[in-house]
Amino acid sequence: MSQISELPVSDLHFDRENPRLVEFGIDARTPEKEILNILWEAMDVMELVLSISSSGYFPHEPLIVTEENGKHVVLEGNRRLAALKVLTVEGLAAENKWQIPQISPELKAAIMKVPVIFESRETSWKYLGFKHVNGPAKWTSYAKAKYIAQVHREYKVPLEEIARQIGDGHKTVQRLYRGLMVLEQAEEQAGYDPSNRYTPRIYFSHLYTGLDKPGFSQFLELAPQEDENPRPVAASRMKELREVCVWLFGDKDAEQPPVIKTQNPDLKNLDAVLQNR
C-alpha cells in the first residue's frame, strides 16, 4: 500500500462504480446527495456517526482513494465518508431530518481532514476482494458478483486467480460469476429488466443458489459453472429465462410479486416444479 496522507472531507467523492451502490441503481449521473441518502437508509451510516462522534476518526483506518477526472474518489470507505459528511457539512443532517449527536468544535475541526491512501482500482482489487467477497466485511452476493466480473473483465484476471487471491476454496467465485452472467443475459437477450423488479433490491442469492439445482439447470439448459461461459443459458431458452427471473424477482409493471419469498422452502419447491414436466 502507498503512504498515508490527509485530505479534506469536502474534497472526497463517493464511488459511483462501487458494487454495493450499483446494486441500488446508482450510476455516473446520480447526484451525491442521492447517494448519501441511499447510504443512510440502506447501510446504517448512523452506526458510524455514533462511533465517530464518540471516539473520533481512527487514524489507522485510512480511506482508499483514487483520482479520476480530477476528483478524489473513495474506493474503500464510502459509509465512513457518508458519516463524515453528515457530521461536518453544516445543516446537512437538519435538511434531511436526521437526528445526530452534537459534537464539539474541537472534534469537528479534527475530522475535517482524514487519512487516505492513494491506489488505483487495478492495484487495490486484491485487498478489496479479500475484505468484501470472502473476508470480514462481506458485501451482498450481487455486489460480490459485480466486483468479480469487473476484475475479470477489466483487468483480465482469470476467475481461478481471483479465487486464489481472496482465499475462496468453495467455487464461490465461479458460482457468483455465472449467476451474474445469467442475469445480464436475461436483460440483454430475454427482455427482463432487473430495474423493473418487484422488490426494492435484487435478491441475487436466490438466482445463483437456484442455478446449482437440477431443475433450474434442466429448465434453462445451463452451461456448467466450470465453463465460465459469459452466456450460460441456451439461446433457445430465453422465454424460460425471463420466466425464471419473474418468479425470482417479480415484475413491477405487471404488479406481479416474486414467488420466492425465502430460499427455504420456496427455492426447493420451485426446483421440484421445474423438474416435473
PDB file of C-alpha atoms in Angstrom:
ATOM      1  CA  MET A   1       0.000   0.000   0.000  1.00  0.00           C
ATOM      2  CA  SER A   2       1.068   3.605  -0.596  1.00  0.00           C
ATOM      3  CA  GLN A   3       1.975   6.170   2.024  1.00  0.00           C
ATOM      4  CA  ILE A   4      -0.793   7.653   4.169  1.00  0.00           C
ATOM      5  CA  SER A   5      -1.644  11.318   3.594  1.00  0.00           C
ATOM      6  CA  GLU A   6      -4.555  13.584   4.569  1.00  0.00           C
ATOM      7  CA  LEU A   7      -7.353  15.155   2.525  1.00  0.00           C
ATOM      8  CA  PRO A   8     -10.291  17.387   3.451  1.00  0.00           C
ATOM      9  CA  VAL A   9     -13.618  15.557   3.641  1.00  0.00           C
ATOM     10  CA  SER A  10     -15.054  18.184   1.295  1.00  0.00           C
ATOM     11  CA  ASP A  11     -12.612  17.060  -1.432  1.00  0.00           C
ATOM     12  CA  LEU A  12     -13.712  13.406  -1.282  1.00  0.00           C
ATOM     13  CA  HIS A  13     -16.405  11.898  -3.509  1.00  0.00           C
ATOM     14  CA  PHE A  14     -18.474   8.711  -3.424  1.00  0.00           C
ATOM     15  CA  ASP A  15     -17.563   5.935  -5.835  1.00  0.00           C
ATOM     16  CA  ARG A  16     -20.399   5.542  -8.328  1.00  0.00           C
ATOM     17  CA  GLU A  17     -18.839   2.266  -9.502  1.00  0.00           C
ATOM     18  CA  ASN A  18     -18.846   0.732  -6.034  1.00  0.00           C
ATOM     19  CA  PRO A  19     -20.648  -2.637  -6.334  1.00  0.00           C
ATOM     20  CA  ARG A  20     -22.755  -2.011  -3.223  1.00  0.00           C
ATOM     21  CA  LEU A  21     -24.005   1.279  -4.652  1.00  0.00           C
ATOM     22  CA  VAL A  22     -24.595  -0.078  -8.156  1.00  0.00           C
ATOM     23  CA  GLU A  23     -26.963  -2.577  -6.537  1.00  0.00           C
ATOM     24  CA  PHE A  24     -29.266   0.346  -5.699  1.00  0.00           C
ATOM     25  CA  GLY A  25     -29.332   1.708  -9.243  1.00  0.00           C
ATOM     26  CA  ILE A  26     -26.628   4.333  -8.813  1.00  0.00           C
ATOM     27  CA  ASP A  27     -24.787   5.320 -11.985  1.00  0.00           C
ATOM     28  CA  ALA A  28     -22.486   8.063 -13.262  1.00  0.00           C
ATOM     29  CA  ARG A  29     -25.340  10.623 -13.295  1.00  0.00           C
ATOM     30  CA  THR A  30     -26.584  10.051  -9.740  1.00  0.00           C
ATOM     31  CA  PRO A  31     -26.157  13.212  -7.591  1.00  0.00           C
ATOM     32  CA  GLU A  32     -24.018  12.932  -4.452  1.00  0.00           C
ATOM     33  CA  LYS A  33     -26.994  13.931  -2.282  1.00  0.00           C
ATOM     34  CA  GLU A  34     -28.957  10.959  -3.585  1.00  0.00           C
ATOM     35  CA  ILE A  35     -26.028   8.611  -2.963  1.00  0.00           C
ATOM     36  CA  LEU A  36     -25.759   9.908   0.593  1.00  0.00           C
ATOM     37  CA  ASN A  37     -29.477   9.289   1.147  1.00  0.00           C
ATOM     38  CA  ILE A  38     -29.170   5.707  -0.135  1.00  0.00           C
ATOM     39  CA  LEU A  39     -26.175   5.057   2.094  1.00  0.00           C
ATOM     40  CA  TRP A  40     -28.033   6.492   5.094  1.00  0.00           C
ATOM     41  CA  GLU A  41     -31.202   4.496   4.508  1.00  0.00           C
ATOM     42  CA  ALA A  42     -29.701   1.177   3.420  1.00  0.00           C
ATOM     43  CA  MET A  43     -26.281   0.855   5.047  1.00  0.00           C
ATOM     44  CA  ASP A  44     -26.618   2.010   8.659  1.00  0.00           C
ATOM     45  CA  VAL A  45     -24.441   5.127   8.422  1.00  0.00           C
ATOM     46  CA  MET A  46     -25.831   6.194  11.822  1.00  0.00           C
ATOM     47  CA  GLU A  47     -23.734   3.446  13.426  1.00  0.00           C
ATOM     48  CA  LEU A  48     -20.574   5.149  12.166  1.00  0.00           C
ATOM     49  CA  VAL A  49     -21.864   8.622  13.029  1.00  0.00           C
ATOM     50  CA  LEU A  50     -22.248   7.489  16.651  1.00  0.00           C
ATOM     51  CA  SER A  51     -18.784   5.906  16.670  1.00  0.00           C
ATOM     52  CA  ILE A  52     -17.014   8.944  15.205  1.00  0.00           C
ATOM     53  CA  SER A  53     -18.919  11.415  17.389  1.00  0.00           C
ATOM     54  CA  SER A  54     -17.914   9.392  20.453  1.00  0.00           C
ATOM     55  CA  SER A  55     -14.322   8.395  19.662  1.00  0.00           C
ATOM     56  CA  GLY A  56     -13.228  10.495  16.699  1.00  0.00           C
ATOM     57  CA  TYR A  57     -11.869   9.090  13.453  1.00  0.00           C
ATOM     58  CA  PHE A  58      -9.386   6.252  13.925  1.00  0.00           C
ATOM     59  CA  PRO A  59      -6.193   7.203  12.040  1.00  0.00           C
ATOM     60  CA  HIS A  60      -5.290   3.544  11.424  1.00  0.00           C
ATOM     61  CA  GLU A  61      -8.337   3.216   9.111  1.00  0.00           C
ATOM     62  CA  PRO A  62      -7.409   5.366   6.097  1.00  0.00           C
ATOM     63  CA  LEU A  63      -9.810   5.644   3.196  1.00  0.00           C
ATOM     64  CA  ILE A  64      -8.571   4.171  -0.075  1.00  0.00           C
ATOM     65  CA  VAL A  65      -8.775   6.876  -2.722  1.00  0.00           C
ATOM     66  CA  THR A  66      -8.101   7.138  -6.441  1.00  0.00           C
ATOM     67  CA  GLU A  67      -8.002  10.208  -8.668  1.00  0.00           C
ATOM     68  CA  GLU A  68     -10.417  10.127 -11.606  1.00  0.00           C
ATOM     69  CA  ASN A  69     -11.500  13.023 -13.834  1.00  0.00           C
ATOM     70  CA  GLY A  70      -9.851  15.484 -11.484  1.00  0.00           C
ATOM     71  CA  LYS A  71     -11.745  14.187  -8.423  1.00  0.00           C
ATOM     72  CA  HIS A  72     -10.682  12.181  -5.387  1.00  0.00           C
ATOM     73  CA  VAL A  73     -12.952   9.117  -5.434  1.00  0.00           C
ATOM     74  CA  VAL A  74     -13.222   6.851  -2.378  1.00  0.00           C
ATOM     75  CA  LEU A  75     -12.816   3.218  -3.443  1.00  0.00           C
ATOM     76  CA  GLU A  76     -12.986   1.851   0.095  1.00  0.00           C
ATOM     77  CA  GLY A  77     -14.859   3.614   2.893  1.00  0.00           C
ATOM     78  CA  ASN A  78     -17.979   5.130   1.320  1.00  0.00           C
ATOM     79  CA  ARG A  79     -20.007   4.522   4.506  1.00  0.00           C
ATOM     80  CA  ARG A  80     -17.326   6.268   6.575  1.00  0.00           C
ATOM     81  CA  LEU A  81     -17.272   9.145   4.090  1.00  0.00           C
ATOM     82  CA  ALA A  82     -21.053   9.449   4.403  1.00  0.00           C
ATOM     83  CA  ALA A  83     -20.781   9.620   8.209  1.00  0.00           C
ATOM     84  CA  LEU A  84     -18.036  12.238   7.991  1.00  0.00           C
ATOM     85  CA  LYS A  85     -20.061  14.405   5.599  1.00  0.00           C
ATOM     86  CA  VAL A  86     -23.125  14.202   7.862  1.00  0.00           C
ATOM     87  CA  LEU A  87     -21.018  15.357  10.827  1.00  0.00           C
ATOM     88  CA  THR A  88     -19.015  18.087   9.075  1.00  0.00           C
ATOM     89  CA  VAL A  89     -21.297  19.660   6.432  1.00  0.00           C
ATOM     90  CA  GLU A  90     -23.275  22.431   8.107  1.00  0.00           C
ATOM     91  CA  GLY A  91     -27.049  21.870   8.033  1.00  0.00           C
ATOM     92  CA  LEU A  92     -26.876  18.566   6.132  1.00  0.00           C
ATOM     93  CA  ALA A  93     -28.399  16.438   8.896  1.00  0.00           C
ATOM     94  CA  ALA A  94     -31.108  19.005   9.656  1.00  0.00           C
ATOM     95  CA  GLU A  95     -32.014  19.292   5.965  1.00  0.00           C
ATOM     96  CA  ASN A  96     -32.649  15.542   5.855  1.00  0.00           C
ATOM     97  CA  LYS A  97     -34.256  15.425   9.338  1.00  0.00           C
ATOM     98  CA  TRP A  98     -31.558  13.057  10.609  1.00  0.00           C
ATOM     99  CA  GLN A  99     -31.155  13.079  14.380  1.00  0.00           C
ATOM    100  CA  ILE A 100     -27.416  13.033  15.080  1.00  0.00           C
ATOM    101  CA  PRO A 101     -25.360  13.789  18.230  1.00  0.00           C
ATOM    102  CA  GLN A 102     -23.929  17.238  18.749  1.00  0.00           C
ATOM    103  CA  ILE A 103     -20.137  17.247  18.544  1.00  0.00           C
ATOM    104  CA  SER A 104     -17.668  19.738  19.989  1.00  0.00           C
ATOM    105  CA  PRO A 105     -15.988  22.346  17.756  1.00  0.00           C
ATOM    106  CA  GLU A 106     -12.666  20.658  18.540  1.00  0.00           C
ATOM    107  CA  LEU A 107     -13.853  17.250  17.288  1.00  0.00           C
ATOM    108  CA  LYS A 108     -15.446  18.788  14.210  1.00  0.00           C
ATOM    109  CA  ALA A 109     -12.165  20.533  13.370  1.00  0.00           C
ATOM    110  CA  ALA A 110     -10.263  17.276  13.897  1.00  0.00           C
ATOM    111  CA  ILE A 111     -12.392  15.310  11.413  1.00  0.00           C
ATOM    112  CA  MET A 112     -12.480  17.913   8.666  1.00  0.00           C
ATOM    113  CA  LYS A 113      -9.434  16.108   7.272  1.00  0.00           C
ATOM    114  CA  VAL A 114      -8.973  12.327   7.269  1.00  0.00           C
ATOM    115  CA  PRO A 115      -6.162   9.889   6.442  1.00  0.00           C
ATOM    116  CA  VAL A 116      -6.185   8.454   2.925  1.00  0.00           C
ATOM    117  CA  ILE A 117      -4.106   6.087   0.826  1.00  0.00           C
ATOM    118  CA  PHE A 118      -3.930   6.624  -2.925  1.00  0.00           C
ATOM    119  CA  GLU A 119      -4.347   3.476  -5.002  1.00  0.00           C
ATOM    120  CA  SER A 120      -5.639   2.691  -8.480  1.00  0.00           C
ATOM    121  CA  ARG A 121      -8.652   0.454  -8.961  1.00  0.00           C
ATOM    122  CA  GLU A 122      -6.417  -2.179 -10.512  1.00  0.00           C
ATOM    123  CA  THR A 123      -3.862  -2.296  -7.690  1.00  0.00           C
ATOM    124  CA  SER A 124      -6.462  -2.307  -4.898  1.00  0.00           C
ATOM    125  CA  TRP A 125      -8.692  -5.167  -6.114  1.00  0.00           C
ATOM    126  CA  LYS A 126      -6.935  -7.933  -4.139  1.00  0.00           C
ATOM    127  CA  TYR A 127      -7.392  -6.144  -0.811  1.00  0.00           C
ATOM    128  CA  LEU A 128     -10.981  -5.119  -1.540  1.00  0.00           C
ATOM    129  CA  GLY A 129     -11.827  -8.579  -2.860  1.00  0.00           C
ATOM    130  CA  PHE A 130     -10.491 -10.351   0.202  1.00  0.00           C
ATOM    131  CA  LYS A 131     -12.195  -7.959   2.604  1.00  0.00           C
ATOM    132  CA  HIS A 132     -15.611  -7.825   0.949  1.00  0.00           C
ATOM    133  CA  VAL A 133     -16.020 -11.052  -1.026  1.00  0.00           C
ATOM    134  CA  ASN A 134     -14.577 -13.645   1.300  1.00  0.00           C
ATOM    135  CA  GLY A 135     -13.418 -11.660   4.330  1.00  0.00           C
ATOM    136  CA  PRO A 136     -14.644  -9.885   7.459  1.00  0.00           C
ATOM    137  CA  ALA A 137     -16.811  -7.162   5.860  1.00  0.00           C
ATOM    138  CA  LYS A 138     -18.822  -9.066   3.282  1.00  0.00           C
ATOM    139  CA  TRP A 139     -20.866  -7.348   0.608  1.00  0.00           C
ATOM    140  CA  THR A 140     -24.176  -8.743  -0.616  1.00  0.00           C
ATOM    141  CA  SER A 141     -23.916 -11.552  -3.153  1.00  0.00           C
ATOM    142  CA  TYR A 142     -24.882  -9.202  -6.012  1.00  0.00           C
ATOM    143  CA  ALA A 143     -22.176  -6.691  -5.089  1.00  0.00           C
ATOM    144  CA  LYS A 144     -19.631  -9.523  -4.870  1.00  0.00           C
ATOM    145  CA  ALA A 145     -20.623 -10.813  -8.303  1.00  0.00           C
ATOM    146  CA  LYS A 146     -20.379  -7.340  -9.862  1.00  0.00           C
ATOM    147  CA  TYR A 147     -16.922  -6.866  -8.382  1.00  0.00           C
ATOM    148  CA  ILE A 148     -15.670 -10.284  -9.537  1.00  0.00           C
ATOM    149  CA  ALA A 149     -16.934  -9.615 -13.070  1.00  0.00           C
ATOM    150  CA  GLN A 150     -15.341  -6.161 -13.095  1.00  0.00           C
ATOM    151  CA  VAL A 151     -11.916  -7.516 -12.095  1.00  0.00           C
ATOM    152  CA  HIS A 152     -12.212 -10.404 -14.562  1.00  0.00           C
ATOM    153  CA  ARG A 153     -13.260  -8.221 -17.495  1.00  0.00           C
ATOM    154  CA  GLU A 154     -11.327  -5.001 -16.975  1.00  0.00           C
ATOM    155  CA  TYR A 155      -8.066  -6.345 -15.567  1.00  0.00           C
ATOM    156  CA  LYS A 156      -8.138  -9.704 -17.413  1.00  0.00           C
ATOM    157  CA  VAL A 157      -7.674 -11.658 -14.187  1.00  0.00           C
ATOM    158  CA  PRO A 158      -8.785 -15.313 -14.524  1.00  0.00           C
ATOM    159  CA  LEU A 159     -11.545 -16.375 -12.134  1.00  0.00           C
ATOM    160  CA  GLU A 160      -9.231 -19.031 -10.740  1.00  0.00           C
ATOM    161  CA  GLU A 161      -6.696 -16.332  -9.821  1.00  0.00           C
ATOM    162  CA  ILE A 162      -9.386 -14.163  -8.203  1.00  0.00           C
ATOM    163  CA  ALA A 163     -10.494 -17.151  -6.132  1.00  0.00           C
ATOM    164  CA  ARG A 164      -6.915 -17.882  -5.082  1.00  0.00           C
ATOM    165  CA  GLN A 165      -6.188 -14.286  -4.101  1.00  0.00           C
ATOM    166  CA  ILE A 166      -9.259 -13.947  -1.883  1.00  0.00           C
ATOM    167  CA  GLY A 167      -8.957 -17.403  -0.309  1.00  0.00           C
ATOM    168  CA  ASP A 168     -12.037 -18.947  -1.916  1.00  0.00           C
ATOM    169  CA  GLY A 169     -11.854 -22.735  -1.808  1.00  0.00           C
ATOM    170  CA  HIS A 170     -15.549 -23.419  -2.436  1.00  0.00           C
ATOM    171  CA  LYS A 171     -16.009 -22.255  -6.055  1.00  0.00           C
ATOM    172  CA  THR A 172     -17.982 -19.263  -4.791  1.00  0.00           C
ATOM    173  CA  VAL A 173     -16.290 -17.006  -7.347  1.00  0.00           C
ATOM    174  CA  GLN A 174     -17.406 -19.211 -10.260  1.00  0.00           C
ATOM    175  CA  ARG A 175     -20.940 -19.504  -8.889  1.00  0.00           C
ATOM    176  CA  LEU A 176     -21.305 -15.745  -8.422  1.00  0.00           C
ATOM    177  CA  TYR A 177     -19.873 -15.036 -11.857  1.00  0.00           C
ATOM    178  CA  ARG A 178     -22.228 -17.489 -13.563  1.00  0.00           C
ATOM    179  CA  GLY A 179     -25.206 -16.001 -11.708  1.00  0.00           C
ATOM    180  CA  LEU A 180     -24.347 -12.505 -12.895  1.00  0.00           C
ATOM    181  CA  MET A 181     -23.840 -13.713 -16.463  1.00  0.00           C
ATOM    182  CA  VAL A 182     -27.316 -15.284 -16.364  1.00  0.00           C
ATOM    183  CA  LEU A 183     -28.840 -12.027 -15.085  1.00  0.00           C
ATOM    184  CA  GLU A 184     -27.047 -10.000 -17.776  1.00  0.00           C
ATOM    185  CA  GLN A 185     -28.205 -12.495 -20.408  1.00  0.00           C
ATOM    186  CA  ALA A 186     -31.774 -12.096 -19.141  1.00  0.00           C
ATOM    187  CA  GLU A 187     -31.541  -8.331 -19.575  1.00  0.00           C
ATOM    188  CA  GLU A 188     -29.783  -8.344 -22.949  1.00  0.00           C
ATOM    189  CA  GLN A 189     -31.452 -11.320 -24.648  1.00  0.00           C
ATOM    190  CA  ALA A 190     -34.569 -12.362 -22.758  1.00  0.00           C
ATOM    191  CA  GLY A 191     -36.243  -8.982 -22.277  1.00  0.00           C
ATOM    192  CA  TYR A 192     -36.152  -8.915 -18.469  1.00  0.00           C
ATOM    193  CA  ASP A 193     -35.265  -5.533 -16.969  1.00  0.00           C
ATOM    194  CA  PRO A 194     -33.791  -6.004 -13.458  1.00  0.00           C
ATOM    195  CA  SER A 195     -34.710  -2.412 -12.580  1.00  0.00           C
ATOM    196  CA  ASN A 196     -38.378  -3.413 -13.078  1.00  0.00           C
ATOM    197  CA  ARG A 197     -38.151  -5.983 -10.277  1.00  0.00           C
ATOM    198  CA  TYR A 198     -40.954  -6.019  -7.723  1.00  0.00           C
ATOM    199  CA  THR A 199     -38.652  -5.846  -4.688  1.00  0.00           C
ATOM    200  CA  PRO A 200     -36.530  -2.846  -3.585  1.00  0.00           C
ATOM    201  CA  ARG A 201     -33.285  -4.681  -4.417  1.00  0.00           C
ATOM    202  CA  ILE A 202     -32.183  -7.783  -6.269  1.00  0.00           C
ATOM    203  CA  TYR A 203     -32.143 -10.859  -4.059  1.00  0.00           C
ATOM    204  CA  PHE A 204     -29.314 -12.239  -6.130  1.00  0.00           C
ATOM    205  CA  SER A 205     -28.581 -15.170  -3.826  1.00  0.00           C
ATOM    206  CA  HIS A 206     -31.899 -16.709  -4.926  1.00  0.00           C
ATOM    207  CA  LEU A 207     -30.600 -16.789  -8.503  1.00  0.00           C
ATOM    208  CA  TYR A 208     -27.074 -18.080  -8.077  1.00  0.00           C
ATOM    209  CA  THR A 209     -28.194 -20.645  -5.492  1.00  0.00           C
ATOM    210  CA  GLY A 210     -31.053 -21.820  -7.717  1.00  0.00           C
ATOM    211  CA  LEU A 211     -28.708 -22.303 -10.658  1.00  0.00           C
ATOM    212  CA  ASP A 212     -26.925 -25.066  -8.713  1.00  0.00           C
ATOM    213  CA  LYS A 213     -30.146 -27.089  -8.579  1.00  0.00           C
ATOM    214  CA  PRO A 214     -31.023 -29.722 -11.221  1.00  0.00           C
ATOM    215  CA  GLY A 215     -34.457 -28.308 -12.062  1.00  0.00           C
ATOM    216  CA  PHE A 216     -33.105 -24.855 -12.883  1.00  0.00           C
ATOM    217  CA  SER A 217     -30.220 -26.373 -14.837  1.00  0.00           C
ATOM    218  CA  GLN A 218     -32.525 -28.539 -16.962  1.00  0.00           C
ATOM    219  CA  PHE A 219     -35.134 -25.813 -17.487  1.00  0.00           C
ATOM    220  CA  LEU A 220     -32.537 -23.319 -18.747  1.00  0.00           C
ATOM    221  CA  GLU A 221     -30.199 -25.853 -20.404  1.00  0.00           C
ATOM    222  CA  LEU A 222     -27.484 -24.257 -18.349  1.00  0.00           C
ATOM    223  CA  ALA A 223     -23.742 -24.480 -19.022  1.00  0.00           C
ATOM    224  CA  PRO A 224     -21.664 -25.809 -16.072  1.00  0.00           C
ATOM    225  CA  GLN A 225     -20.106 -23.122 -13.876  1.00  0.00           C
ATOM    226  CA  GLU A 226     -16.653 -24.547 -14.666  1.00  0.00           C
ATOM    227  CA  ASP A 227     -17.122 -23.446 -18.290  1.00  0.00           C
ATOM    228  CA  GLU A 228     -17.114 -19.787 -17.170  1.00  0.00           C
ATOM    229  CA  ASN A 229     -19.421 -19.107 -20.108  1.00  0.00           C
ATOM    230  CA  PRO A 230     -20.487 -15.434 -20.444  1.00  0.00           C
ATOM    231  CA  ARG A 231     -23.777 -16.709 -21.940  1.00  0.00           C
ATOM    232  CA  PRO A 232     -24.601 -19.716 -19.737  1.00  0.00           C
ATOM    233  CA  VAL A 233     -28.264 -20.166 -20.778  1.00  0.00           C
ATOM    234  CA  ALA A 234     -29.018 -21.914 -24.067  1.00  0.00           C
ATOM    235  CA  ALA A 235     -30.133 -19.467 -26.775  1.00  0.00           C
ATOM    236  CA  SER A 236     -33.330 -21.462 -27.245  1.00  0.00           C
ATOM    237  CA  ARG A 237     -34.381 -20.910 -23.606  1.00  0.00           C
ATOM    238  CA  MET A 238     -34.800 -17.122 -23.457  1.00  0.00           C
ATOM    239  CA  LYS A 239     -38.548 -17.330 -22.788  1.00  0.00           C
ATOM    240  CA  GLU A 240     -37.848 -19.705 -19.915  1.00  0.00           C
ATOM    241  CA  LEU A 241     -35.090 -17.435 -18.596  1.00  0.00           C
ATOM    242  CA  ARG A 242     -37.458 -14.484 -18.434  1.00  0.00           C
ATOM    243  CA  GLU A 243     -39.998 -16.645 -16.594  1.00  0.00           C
ATOM    244  CA  VAL A 244     -37.366 -17.664 -14.039  1.00  0.00           C
ATOM    245  CA  CYS A 245     -36.421 -14.019 -13.415  1.00  0.00           C
ATOM    246  CA  VAL A 246     -40.050 -13.033 -12.859  1.00  0.00           C
ATOM    247  CA  TRP A 247     -40.510 -15.951 -10.450  1.00  0.00           C
ATOM    248  CA  LEU A 248     -37.390 -14.886  -8.547  1.00  0.00           C
ATOM    249  CA  PHE A 249     -37.621 -11.068  -8.657  1.00  0.00           C
ATOM    250  CA  GLY A 250     -41.151 -10.228  -9.805  1.00  0.00           C
ATOM    251  CA  ASP A 251     -42.365  -7.693 -12.364  1.00  0.00           C
ATOM    252  CA  LYS A 252     -43.300  -4.245 -11.057  1.00  0.00           C
ATOM    253  CA  ASP A 253     -45.087  -3.073 -14.235  1.00  0.00           C
ATOM    254  CA  ALA A 254     -47.249  -6.207 -14.281  1.00  0.00           C
ATOM    255  CA  GLU A 255     -47.805  -5.921 -10.492  1.00  0.00           C
ATOM    256  CA  GLN A 256     -46.514  -9.475 -10.194  1.00  0.00           C
ATOM    257  CA  PRO A 257     -44.619 -10.255  -6.988  1.00  0.00           C
ATOM    258  CA  PRO A 258     -41.945 -12.977  -6.958  1.00  0.00           C
ATOM    259  CA  VAL A 259     -42.992 -16.492  -5.993  1.00  0.00           C
ATOM    260  CA  ILE A 260     -39.760 -16.865  -3.996  1.00  0.00           C
ATOM    261  CA  LYS A 261     -40.169 -15.225  -0.606  1.00  0.00           C
ATOM    262  CA  THR A 262     -37.450 -17.200   1.188  1.00  0.00           C
ATOM    263  CA  GLN A 263     -34.886 -19.674  -0.107  1.00  0.00           C
ATOM    264  CA  ASN A 264     -36.152 -22.375   2.218  1.00  0.00           C
ATOM    265  CA  PRO A 265     -38.570 -23.865   1.270  1.00  0.00           C
ATOM    266  CA  ASP A 266     -39.574 -21.744  -1.763  1.00  0.00           C
ATOM    267  CA  LEU A 267     -36.462 -22.280  -3.861  1.00  0.00           C
ATOM    268  CA  LYS A 268     -36.523 -26.017  -3.221  1.00  0.00           C
ATOM    269  CA  ASN A 269     -40.220 -26.164  -4.168  1.00  0.00           C
ATOM    270  CA  LEU A 270     -39.665 -24.208  -7.387  1.00  0.00           C
ATOM    271  CA  ASP A 271     -36.820 -26.538  -8.319  1.00  0.00           C
ATOM    272  CA  ALA A 272     -39.112 -29.534  -7.804  1.00  0.00           C
ATOM    273  CA  VAL A 273     -41.696 -27.907 -10.101  1.00  0.00           C
ATOM    274  CA  LEU A 274     -39.055 -27.297 -12.784  1.00  0.00           C
ATOM    275  CA  GLN A 275     -38.014 -30.949 -12.684  1.00  0.00           C
ATOM    276  CA  ASN A 276     -41.593 -32.088 -13.339  1.00  0.00           C
ATOM    277  CA  ARG A 277     -42.598 -31.804 -16.986  1.00  0.00           C
TER     278      ARG A 277
END
